[in-house]
Amino acid sequence: MGDALPGSPHGDVASATLTAPEATPVGLHLARLFHDETRSSTFGHVFVVVVLAIFLWGLAADETLLTGISLVTAAAAARYIVHRSARTLRDSADLLLRRTRVATLLPAAAWGAVSLMLAATLPDVLWSRYLLVMAGIVAAATATHVADRPSYHLFSLLILGPAAFGTILQGYGRNTFFDLLVILAFGAMMAWLNERAHQQLLGQLSTASRLEAATLASIREKEFLDRVLASIPDAMSLVDPSDSIARMNDEFQALVVPNSLHGSTPRLEDVS
């Protein structure tokens, strides 16, 4: 397609490089979506840990609560910095994905540490309520991490793993066994929902990518056809099935098409 047409006085036009872009790969779509979806949840971690500390104030050691607030807040701040720096990598799927994964896992690790600290000080009733908060964070991640399954699995493991271990530290008994069973069932259900949502998203992006590729291929074909017409020194036009002139070169327009029809889509009967 890049070679000049033989004998063409417009060889430079015909040999010009086609400018239509390539279709965006599905992997890059997923990485960008993952980066965008997780951006808004950064400050949510700070809000949750502050509300939790207010609720538990006086019921758990003050030092433990202050340490927990500091850990989650520091992790959220680091997440914001790393996440923001990843914006410059939007054209590289691997780099953008790795940077975003690191950013999202920092608060999860902080929450895991908070769980281990609180497990030794909270009574059974308050610990069960704390587990509800952790369940809410994991449930929210099924939506914000739908574009990247590995990060979701690591995120939920970093939160639910320490929560399960903390439940064991509460002491052995019927309630402990029940809580562990609930944590396991909840984690499995959320993983299934995340997997299902990911497959649906993947199907949508694959369809959109194929449509984009077909559209861009059509654009490239039209550009090449326009250059072929422009390279022909004689008057030339292309007519569609409805007898409308779909394309014409400058020579055809100058010799055949009346001035009153310039800029429109004339029919054969209008120029005959």
PDB file of C-alpha atoms in Angstrom:
ATOM      1  CA  MET A   1       0.000   0.000   0.000  1.00  0.00           C
ATOM      2  CA  GLY A   2       2.920   2.279   0.551  1.00  0.00           C
ATOM      3  CA  ASP A   3       4.295   2.147  -3.020  1.00  0.00           C
ATOM      4  CA  ALA A   4       3.534   4.899  -5.535  1.00  0.00           C
ATOM      5  CA  LEU A   5       1.256   3.903  -8.381  1.00  0.00           C
ATOM      6  CA  PRO A   6       3.123   3.381 -11.657  1.00  0.00           C
ATOM      7  CA  GLY A   7       2.989   6.390 -13.919  1.00  0.00           C
ATOM      8  CA  SER A   8       1.042   8.413 -11.378  1.00  0.00           C
ATOM      9  CA  PRO A   9       1.701  12.146 -11.340  1.00  0.00           C
ATOM     10  CA  HIS A  10       0.515  12.080  -7.727  1.00  0.00           C
ATOM     11  CA  GLY A  11       2.820   9.343  -6.571  1.00  0.00           C
ATOM     12  CA  ASP A  12       3.638  11.177  -3.350  1.00  0.00           C
ATOM     13  CA  VAL A  13      -0.038  11.308  -2.459  1.00  0.00           C
ATOM     14  CA  ALA A  14      -0.614   7.650  -3.207  1.00  0.00           C
ATOM     15  CA  SER A  15       2.445   6.537  -1.266  1.00  0.00           C
ATOM     16  CA  ALA A  16       1.663   8.599   1.850  1.00  0.00           C
ATOM     17  CA  THR A  17       1.480   6.613   5.057  1.00  0.00           C
ATOM     18  CA  LEU A  18      -2.034   5.891   6.241  1.00  0.00           C
ATOM     19  CA  THR A  19      -2.706   7.680   9.496  1.00  0.00           C
ATOM     20  CA  ALA A  20      -5.556   5.634  11.014  1.00  0.00           C
ATOM     21  CA  PRO A  21      -4.536   4.410  14.515  1.00  0.00           C
ATOM     22  CA  GLU A  22      -4.479   0.806  15.660  1.00  0.00           C
ATOM     23  CA  ALA A  23      -7.236  -0.649  17.847  1.00  0.00           C
ATOM     24  CA  THR A  24      -6.565  -0.481  21.587  1.00  0.00           C
ATOM     25  CA  PRO A  25      -5.680  -3.963  22.954  1.00  0.00           C
ATOM     26  CA  VAL A  26      -8.062  -5.496  25.481  1.00  0.00           C
ATOM     27  CA  GLY A  27      -5.238  -5.767  28.034  1.00  0.00           C
ATOM     28  CA  LEU A  28      -4.621  -2.027  27.893  1.00  0.00           C
ATOM     29  CA  HIS A  29      -8.365  -1.375  28.225  1.00  0.00           C
ATOM     30  CA  LEU A  30      -8.409  -3.530  31.372  1.00  0.00           C
ATOM     31  CA  ALA A  31      -5.356  -1.823  32.886  1.00  0.00           C
ATOM     32  CA  ARG A  32      -6.801   1.649  32.285  1.00  0.00           C
ATOM     33  CA  LEU A  33     -10.186   0.645  33.670  1.00  0.00           C
ATOM     34  CA  PHE A  34      -8.577  -0.889  36.760  1.00  0.00           C
ATOM     35  CA  HIS A  35      -6.599   2.307  37.352  1.00  0.00           C
ATOM     36  CA  ASP A  36      -9.676   4.522  36.933  1.00  0.00           C
ATOM     37  CA  GLU A  37     -12.025   2.385  39.037  1.00  0.00           C
ATOM     38  CA  THR A  38      -9.687   2.195  42.040  1.00  0.00           C
ATOM     39  CA  ARG A  39      -8.871   5.912  42.074  1.00  0.00           C
ATOM     40  CA  SER A  40     -11.921   7.064  44.031  1.00  0.00           C
ATOM     41  CA  SER A  41     -11.652   4.499  46.847  1.00  0.00           C
ATOM     42  CA  THR A  42      -8.367   5.832  48.279  1.00  0.00           C
ATOM     43  CA  PHE A  43      -9.925   8.240  50.757  1.00  0.00           C
ATOM     44  CA  GLY A  44     -12.667   5.769  51.587  1.00  0.00           C
ATOM     45  CA  HIS A  45     -10.159   3.752  53.602  1.00  0.00           C
ATOM     46  CA  VAL A  46      -9.308   6.785  55.731  1.00  0.00           C
ATOM     47  CA  PHE A  47     -12.987   7.538  56.304  1.00  0.00           C
ATOM     48  CA  VAL A  48     -13.733   3.952  57.379  1.00  0.00           C
ATOM     49  CA  VAL A  49     -10.812   3.698  59.812  1.00  0.00           C
ATOM     50  CA  VAL A  50     -11.676   7.043  61.444  1.00  0.00           C
ATOM     51  CA  VAL A  51     -15.350   6.053  61.892  1.00  0.00           C
ATOM     52  CA  LEU A  52     -14.254   2.680  63.227  1.00  0.00           C
ATOM     53  CA  ALA A  53     -11.877   4.287  65.724  1.00  0.00           C
ATOM     54  CA  ILE A  54     -14.637   6.613  66.963  1.00  0.00           C
ATOM     55  CA  PHE A  55     -16.957   3.649  67.428  1.00  0.00           C
ATOM     56  CA  LEU A  56     -14.333   1.615  69.299  1.00  0.00           C
ATOM     57  CA  TRP A  57     -12.903   4.473  71.346  1.00  0.00           C
ATOM     58  CA  GLY A  58     -12.897   3.426  74.988  1.00  0.00           C
ATOM     59  CA  LEU A  59     -13.610  -0.185  74.040  1.00  0.00           C
ATOM     60  CA  ALA A  60     -10.118  -0.941  72.742  1.00  0.00           C
ATOM     61  CA  ALA A  61      -6.692   0.311  73.757  1.00  0.00           C
ATOM     62  CA  ASP A  62      -6.151   3.907  72.666  1.00  0.00           C
ATOM     63  CA  GLU A  63      -2.648   3.095  71.458  1.00  0.00           C
ATOM     64  CA  THR A  64      -4.001   0.327  69.253  1.00  0.00           C
ATOM     65  CA  LEU A  65      -6.630   2.593  67.689  1.00  0.00           C
ATOM     66  CA  LEU A  66      -4.176   5.415  67.072  1.00  0.00           C
ATOM     67  CA  THR A  67      -1.698   2.988  65.541  1.00  0.00           C
ATOM     68  CA  GLY A  68      -4.441   1.583  63.318  1.00  0.00           C
ATOM     69  CA  ILE A  69      -5.482   5.035  62.134  1.00  0.00           C
ATOM     70  CA  SER A  70      -1.848   5.902  61.415  1.00  0.00           C
ATOM     71  CA  LEU A  71      -1.244   2.669  59.463  1.00  0.00           C
ATOM     72  CA  VAL A  72      -4.322   2.962  57.251  1.00  0.00           C
ATOM     73  CA  THR A  73      -3.862   6.703  56.706  1.00  0.00           C
ATOM     74  CA  ALA A  74      -0.193   6.258  55.757  1.00  0.00           C
ATOM     75  CA  ALA A  75      -1.089   3.390  53.428  1.00  0.00           C
ATOM     76  CA  ALA A  76      -3.835   5.476  51.813  1.00  0.00           C
ATOM     77  CA  ALA A  77      -1.428   8.395  51.323  1.00  0.00           C
ATOM     78  CA  ALA A  78       1.166   6.084  49.762  1.00  0.00           C
ATOM     79  CA  ARG A  79      -1.539   4.578  47.603  1.00  0.00           C
ATOM     80  CA  TYR A  80      -2.566   8.026  46.385  1.00  0.00           C
ATOM     81  CA  ILE A  81       1.022   8.917  45.461  1.00  0.00           C
ATOM     82  CA  VAL A  82       1.699   5.629  43.667  1.00  0.00           C
ATOM     83  CA  HIS A  83      -1.688   5.693  41.959  1.00  0.00           C
ATOM     84  CA  ARG A  84      -1.190   9.263  40.776  1.00  0.00           C
ATOM     85  CA  SER A  85       2.282   8.475  39.412  1.00  0.00           C
ATOM     86  CA  ALA A  86       0.778   5.648  37.364  1.00  0.00           C
ATOM     87  CA  ARG A  87      -1.204   8.139  35.244  1.00  0.00           C
ATOM     88  CA  THR A  88       1.879   8.718  33.098  1.00  0.00           C
ATOM     89  CA  LEU A  89       1.936   4.999  32.178  1.00  0.00           C
ATOM     90  CA  ARG A  90      -1.479   4.789  30.469  1.00  0.00           C
ATOM     91  CA  ASP A  91       0.083   3.590  27.199  1.00  0.00           C
ATOM     92  CA  SER A  92       1.856   0.630  28.823  1.00  0.00           C
ATOM     93  CA  ALA A  93      -0.503  -2.090  30.070  1.00  0.00           C
ATOM     94  CA  ASP A  94       2.110  -4.001  32.102  1.00  0.00           C
ATOM     95  CA  LEU A  95       3.622  -0.987  33.859  1.00  0.00           C
ATOM     96  CA  LEU A  96       0.244   0.611  34.555  1.00  0.00           C
ATOM     97  CA  LEU A  97      -1.134  -2.663  35.912  1.00  0.00           C
ATOM     98  CA  ARG A  98       1.840  -3.336  38.204  1.00  0.00           C
ATOM     99  CA  ARG A  99       1.860   0.203  39.594  1.00  0.00           C
ATOM    100  CA  THR A 100      -1.892   0.153  40.225  1.00  0.00           C
ATOM    101  CA  ARG A 101      -1.674  -3.251  41.915  1.00  0.00           C
ATOM    102  CA  VAL A 102       0.934  -1.973  44.351  1.00  0.00           C
ATOM    103  CA  ALA A 103      -1.221   1.062  45.099  1.00  0.00           C
ATOM    104  CA  THR A 104      -4.356  -0.975  45.824  1.00  0.00           C
ATOM    105  CA  LEU A 105      -2.636  -3.566  48.017  1.00  0.00           C
ATOM    106  CA  LEU A 106      -1.077  -1.061  50.427  1.00  0.00           C
ATOM    107  CA  PRO A 107      -4.324  -0.310  52.351  1.00  0.00           C
ATOM    108  CA  ALA A 108      -5.235  -4.011  52.377  1.00  0.00           C
ATOM    109  CA  ALA A 109      -1.959  -4.831  54.104  1.00  0.00           C
ATOM    110  CA  ALA A 110      -2.600  -2.035  56.610  1.00  0.00           C
ATOM    111  CA  TRP A 111      -6.067  -3.387  57.367  1.00  0.00           C
ATOM    112  CA  GLY A 112      -4.574  -6.829  57.905  1.00  0.00           C
ATOM    113  CA  ALA A 113      -2.202  -5.399  60.498  1.00  0.00           C
ATOM    114  CA  VAL A 114      -5.081  -3.576  62.219  1.00  0.00           C
ATOM    115  CA  SER A 115      -7.046  -6.825  62.409  1.00  0.00           C
ATOM    116  CA  LEU A 116      -4.191  -8.608  64.146  1.00  0.00           C
ATOM    117  CA  MET A 117      -3.805  -5.759  66.638  1.00  0.00           C
ATOM    118  CA  LEU A 118      -7.512  -5.552  67.464  1.00  0.00           C
ATOM    119  CA  ALA A 119      -8.036  -9.306  67.725  1.00  0.00           C
ATOM    120  CA  ALA A 120      -6.248  -9.424  71.085  1.00  0.00           C
ATOM    121  CA  THR A 121      -8.282  -6.592  72.641  1.00  0.00           C
ATOM    122  CA  LEU A 122     -11.850  -6.762  71.301  1.00  0.00           C
ATOM    123  CA  PRO A 123     -14.524  -8.974  72.889  1.00  0.00           C
ATOM    124  CA  ASP A 124     -16.421 -11.462  70.730  1.00  0.00           C
ATOM    125  CA  VAL A 125     -19.397  -9.173  70.060  1.00  0.00           C
ATOM    126  CA  LEU A 126     -17.293  -6.211  68.926  1.00  0.00           C
ATOM    127  CA  TRP A 127     -15.005  -8.483  66.923  1.00  0.00           C
ATOM    128  CA  SER A 128     -18.004  -9.804  64.995  1.00  0.00           C
ATOM    129  CA  ARG A 129     -19.026  -6.231  64.165  1.00  0.00           C
ATOM    130  CA  TYR A 130     -15.478  -5.446  63.104  1.00  0.00           C
ATOM    131  CA  LEU A 131     -15.624  -8.427  60.735  1.00  0.00           C
ATOM    132  CA  LEU A 132     -18.692  -6.852  59.125  1.00  0.00           C
ATOM    133  CA  VAL A 133     -16.608  -3.781  58.304  1.00  0.00           C
ATOM    134  CA  MET A 134     -13.905  -5.955  56.727  1.00  0.00           C
ATOM    135  CA  ALA A 135     -16.595  -7.792  54.755  1.00  0.00           C
ATOM    136  CA  GLY A 136     -17.873  -4.463  53.428  1.00  0.00           C
ATOM    137  CA  ILE A 137     -14.399  -3.471  52.225  1.00  0.00           C
ATOM    138  CA  VAL A 138     -13.941  -6.799  50.437  1.00  0.00           C
ATOM    139  CA  ALA A 139     -17.423  -6.586  48.912  1.00  0.00           C
ATOM    140  CA  ALA A 140     -16.647  -3.104  47.553  1.00  0.00           C
ATOM    141  CA  ALA A 141     -13.424  -4.440  46.031  1.00  0.00           C
ATOM    142  CA  THR A 142     -15.374  -6.943  43.923  1.00  0.00           C
ATOM    143  CA  ALA A 143     -16.518  -3.927  41.877  1.00  0.00           C
ATOM    144  CA  THR A 144     -13.424  -1.715  41.938  1.00  0.00           C
ATOM    145  CA  HIS A 145     -11.112  -4.684  41.176  1.00  0.00           C
ATOM    146  CA  VAL A 146     -13.288  -6.290  38.518  1.00  0.00           C
ATOM    147  CA  ALA A 147     -10.759  -5.492  35.779  1.00  0.00           C
ATOM    148  CA  ASP A 148      -7.887  -7.348  37.489  1.00  0.00           C
ATOM    149  CA  ARG A 149      -8.577 -10.681  39.187  1.00  0.00           C
ATOM    150  CA  PRO A 150      -5.089 -11.267  40.703  1.00  0.00           C
ATOM    151  CA  SER A 151      -5.204  -7.951  42.551  1.00  0.00           C
ATOM    152  CA  TYR A 152      -8.666  -8.740  43.903  1.00  0.00           C
ATOM    153  CA  HIS A 153      -7.564 -12.144  45.184  1.00  0.00           C
ATOM    154  CA  LEU A 154      -4.523 -10.621  46.890  1.00  0.00           C
ATOM    155  CA  PHE A 155      -6.597  -7.764  48.277  1.00  0.00           C
ATOM    156  CA  SER A 156      -9.207 -10.067  49.811  1.00  0.00           C
ATOM    157  CA  LEU A 157      -6.533 -12.435  51.122  1.00  0.00           C
ATOM    158  CA  LEU A 158      -4.677  -9.610  52.857  1.00  0.00           C
ATOM    159  CA  ILE A 159      -7.901  -8.584  54.599  1.00  0.00           C
ATOM    160  CA  LEU A 160      -9.723 -11.851  55.226  1.00  0.00           C
ATOM    161  CA  GLY A 161      -6.586 -13.850  56.079  1.00  0.00           C
ATOM    162  CA  PRO A 162      -5.633 -11.769  59.142  1.00  0.00           C
ATOM    163  CA  ALA A 163      -9.337 -11.523  60.039  1.00  0.00           C
ATOM    164  CA  ALA A 164      -9.561 -15.321  60.123  1.00  0.00           C
ATOM    165  CA  PHE A 165      -6.343 -15.590  62.137  1.00  0.00           C
ATOM    166  CA  GLY A 166      -7.638 -12.931  64.528  1.00  0.00           C
ATOM    167  CA  THR A 167     -10.820 -14.947  64.939  1.00  0.00           C
ATOM    168  CA  ILE A 168      -8.725 -17.904  66.079  1.00  0.00           C
ATOM    169  CA  LEU A 169      -6.972 -15.643  68.592  1.00  0.00           C
ATOM    170  CA  GLN A 170     -10.376 -14.879  70.086  1.00  0.00           C
ATOM    171  CA  GLY A 171     -10.352 -18.409  71.492  1.00  0.00           C
ATOM    172  CA  TYR A 172     -11.537 -21.819  70.467  1.00  0.00           C
ATOM    173  CA  GLY A 173     -15.222 -22.614  70.606  1.00  0.00           C
ATOM    174  CA  ARG A 174     -18.449 -22.865  68.685  1.00  0.00           C
ATOM    175  CA  ASN A 175     -18.514 -19.154  67.835  1.00  0.00           C
ATOM    176  CA  THR A 176     -14.960 -19.287  66.503  1.00  0.00           C
ATOM    177  CA  PHE A 177     -15.783 -22.195  64.230  1.00  0.00           C
ATOM    178  CA  PHE A 178     -18.917 -20.426  62.983  1.00  0.00           C
ATOM    179  CA  ASP A 179     -17.057 -17.164  62.306  1.00  0.00           C
ATOM    180  CA  LEU A 180     -14.341 -18.998  60.390  1.00  0.00           C
ATOM    181  CA  LEU A 181     -16.959 -20.791  58.312  1.00  0.00           C
ATOM    182  CA  VAL A 182     -18.682 -17.509  57.522  1.00  0.00           C
ATOM    183  CA  ILE A 183     -15.374 -15.857  56.531  1.00  0.00           C
ATOM    184  CA  LEU A 184     -14.529 -18.774  54.234  1.00  0.00           C
ATOM    185  CA  ALA A 185     -17.987 -18.856  52.627  1.00  0.00           C
ATOM    186  CA  PHE A 186     -18.043 -15.086  52.215  1.00  0.00           C
ATOM    187  CA  GLY A 187     -14.582 -15.044  50.608  1.00  0.00           C
ATOM    188  CA  ALA A 188     -15.556 -17.812  48.183  1.00  0.00           C
ATOM    189  CA  MET A 189     -18.814 -16.087  47.235  1.00  0.00           C
ATOM    190  CA  MET A 190     -17.112 -12.729  46.637  1.00  0.00           C
ATOM    191  CA  ALA A 191     -14.408 -14.412  44.544  1.00  0.00           C
ATOM    192  CA  TRP A 192     -17.123 -16.045  42.421  1.00  0.00           C
ATOM    193  CA  LEU A 193     -18.925 -12.742  41.940  1.00  0.00           C
ATOM    194  CA  ASN A 194     -15.682 -11.009  40.982  1.00  0.00           C
ATOM    195  CA  GLU A 195     -14.858 -13.779  38.496  1.00  0.00           C
ATOM    196  CA  ARG A 196     -18.315 -13.591  36.941  1.00  0.00           C
ATOM    197  CA  ALA A 197     -18.181  -9.808  36.628  1.00  0.00           C
ATOM    198  CA  HIS A 198     -14.667 -10.031  35.149  1.00  0.00           C
ATOM    199  CA  GLN A 199     -15.773 -12.486  32.464  1.00  0.00           C
ATOM    200  CA  GLN A 200     -18.704 -10.251  31.532  1.00  0.00           C
ATOM    201  CA  LEU A 201     -16.409  -7.237  31.331  1.00  0.00           C
ATOM    202  CA  LEU A 202     -13.900  -9.190  29.253  1.00  0.00           C
ATOM    203  CA  GLY A 203     -16.629 -10.157  26.796  1.00  0.00           C
ATOM    204  CA  GLN A 204     -17.785  -6.553  26.466  1.00  0.00           C
ATOM    205  CA  LEU A 205     -14.255  -5.249  25.930  1.00  0.00           C
ATOM    206  CA  SER A 206     -13.463  -7.994  23.408  1.00  0.00           C
ATOM    207  CA  THR A 207     -16.564  -7.111  21.404  1.00  0.00           C
ATOM    208  CA  ALA A 208     -15.741  -3.397  21.596  1.00  0.00           C
ATOM    209  CA  SER A 209     -12.148  -4.084  20.533  1.00  0.00           C
ATOM    210  CA  ARG A 210     -13.242  -6.102  17.499  1.00  0.00           C
ATOM    211  CA  LEU A 211     -15.679  -3.365  16.522  1.00  0.00           C
ATOM    212  CA  GLU A 212     -12.951  -0.737  16.927  1.00  0.00           C
ATOM    213  CA  ALA A 213     -10.546  -2.796  14.820  1.00  0.00           C
ATOM    214  CA  ALA A 214     -13.158  -3.240  12.076  1.00  0.00           C
ATOM    215  CA  THR A 215     -13.948   0.483  12.114  1.00  0.00           C
ATOM    216  CA  LEU A 216     -10.286   1.454  11.866  1.00  0.00           C
ATOM    217  CA  ALA A 217      -9.722  -1.065   9.070  1.00  0.00           C
ATOM    218  CA  SER A 218     -12.617   0.515   7.167  1.00  0.00           C
ATOM    219  CA  ILE A 219     -11.098   3.965   7.713  1.00  0.00           C
ATOM    220  CA  ARG A 220      -7.735   2.795   6.373  1.00  0.00           C
ATOM    221  CA  GLU A 221      -9.381   1.264   3.321  1.00  0.00           C
ATOM    222  CA  LYS A 222     -11.279   4.480   2.625  1.00  0.00           C
ATOM    223  CA  GLU A 223      -8.103   6.544   3.026  1.00  0.00           C
ATOM    224  CA  PHE A 224      -6.262   4.305   0.593  1.00  0.00           C
ATOM    225  CA  LEU A 225      -9.115   4.445  -1.890  1.00  0.00           C
ATOM    226  CA  ASP A 226      -9.127   8.249  -1.701  1.00  0.00           C
ATOM    227  CA  ARG A 227      -5.399   8.301  -2.400  1.00  0.00           C
ATOM    228  CA  VAL A 228      -5.801   5.952  -5.362  1.00  0.00           C
ATOM    229  CA  LEU A 229      -8.489   8.202  -6.835  1.00  0.00           C
ATOM    230  CA  ALA A 230      -6.350  11.280  -6.248  1.00  0.00           C
ATOM    231  CA  SER A 231      -3.415   9.633  -8.020  1.00  0.00           C
ATOM    232  CA  ILE A 232      -5.319   8.958 -11.262  1.00  0.00           C
ATOM    233  CA  PRO A 233      -4.842  11.793 -13.795  1.00  0.00           C
ATOM    234  CA  ASP A 234      -8.158  11.108 -15.588  1.00  0.00           C
ATOM    235  CA  ALA A 235     -11.607  11.957 -14.262  1.00  0.00           C
ATOM    236  CA  MET A 236     -12.753   9.080 -12.094  1.00  0.00           C
ATOM    237  CA  SER A 237     -15.645   8.419  -9.702  1.00  0.00           C
ATOM    238  CA  LEU A 238     -17.177   5.558  -7.721  1.00  0.00           C
ATOM    239  CA  VAL A 239     -20.937   5.020  -7.696  1.00  0.00           C
ATOM    240  CA  ASP A 240     -22.860   3.214  -4.942  1.00  0.00           C
ATOM    241  CA  PRO A 241     -25.903   0.916  -5.575  1.00  0.00           C
ATOM    242  CA  SER A 242     -28.296   3.876  -5.264  1.00  0.00           C
ATOM    243  CA  ASP A 243     -26.561   5.647  -8.191  1.00  0.00           C
ATOM    244  CA  SER A 244     -25.081   8.282  -5.892  1.00  0.00           C
ATOM    245  CA  ILE A 245     -21.472   9.265  -6.467  1.00  0.00           C
ATOM    246  CA  ALA A 246     -19.704   7.980  -3.369  1.00  0.00           C
ATOM    247  CA  ARG A 247     -16.222   9.206  -4.319  1.00  0.00           C
ATOM    248  CA  MET A 248     -14.605  11.270  -7.021  1.00  0.00           C
ATOM    249  CA  ASN A 249     -11.235  12.786  -7.725  1.00  0.00           C
ATOM    250  CA  ASP A 250     -10.597  16.473  -8.358  1.00  0.00           C
ATOM    251  CA  GLU A 251     -10.479  15.990 -12.123  1.00  0.00           C
ATOM    252  CA  PHE A 252     -13.966  14.454 -12.172  1.00  0.00           C
ATOM    253  CA  GLN A 253     -15.381  17.181  -9.972  1.00  0.00           C
ATOM    254  CA  ALA A 254     -13.855  19.933 -12.111  1.00  0.00           C
ATOM    255  CA  LEU A 255     -14.971  18.475 -15.460  1.00  0.00           C
ATOM    256  CA  VAL A 256     -18.331  16.857 -14.679  1.00  0.00           C
ATOM    257  CA  VAL A 257     -19.904  18.137 -11.484  1.00  0.00           C
ATOM    258  CA  PRO A 258     -21.654  21.536 -11.702  1.00  0.00           C
ATOM    259  CA  ASN A 259     -20.450  24.192  -9.289  1.00  0.00           C
ATOM    260  CA  SER A 260     -23.849  24.200  -7.570  1.00  0.00           C
ATOM    261  CA  LEU A 261     -23.315  20.581  -6.487  1.00  0.00           C
ATOM    262  CA  HIS A 262     -19.807  20.989  -5.115  1.00  0.00           C
ATOM    263  CA  GLY A 263     -19.582  19.823  -1.499  1.00  0.00           C
ATOM    264  CA  SER A 264     -22.679  17.594  -1.815  1.00  0.00           C
ATOM    265  CA  THR A 265     -23.233  13.970  -2.836  1.00  0.00           C
ATOM    266  CA  PRO A 266     -24.594  14.192  -6.391  1.00  0.00           C
ATOM    267  CA  ARG A 267     -26.381  11.389  -8.244  1.00  0.00           C
ATOM    268  CA  LEU A 268     -25.463  10.200 -11.724  1.00  0.00           C
ATOM    269  CA  GLU A 269     -28.585  11.791 -13.170  1.00  0.00           C
ATOM    270  CA  ASP A 270     -27.460  15.151 -11.767  1.00  0.00           C
ATOM    271  CA  VAL A 271     -24.160  15.164 -13.688  1.00  0.00           C
ATOM    272  CA  SER A 272     -25.169  13.327 -16.854  1.00  0.00           C
TER     273      SER A 272
END
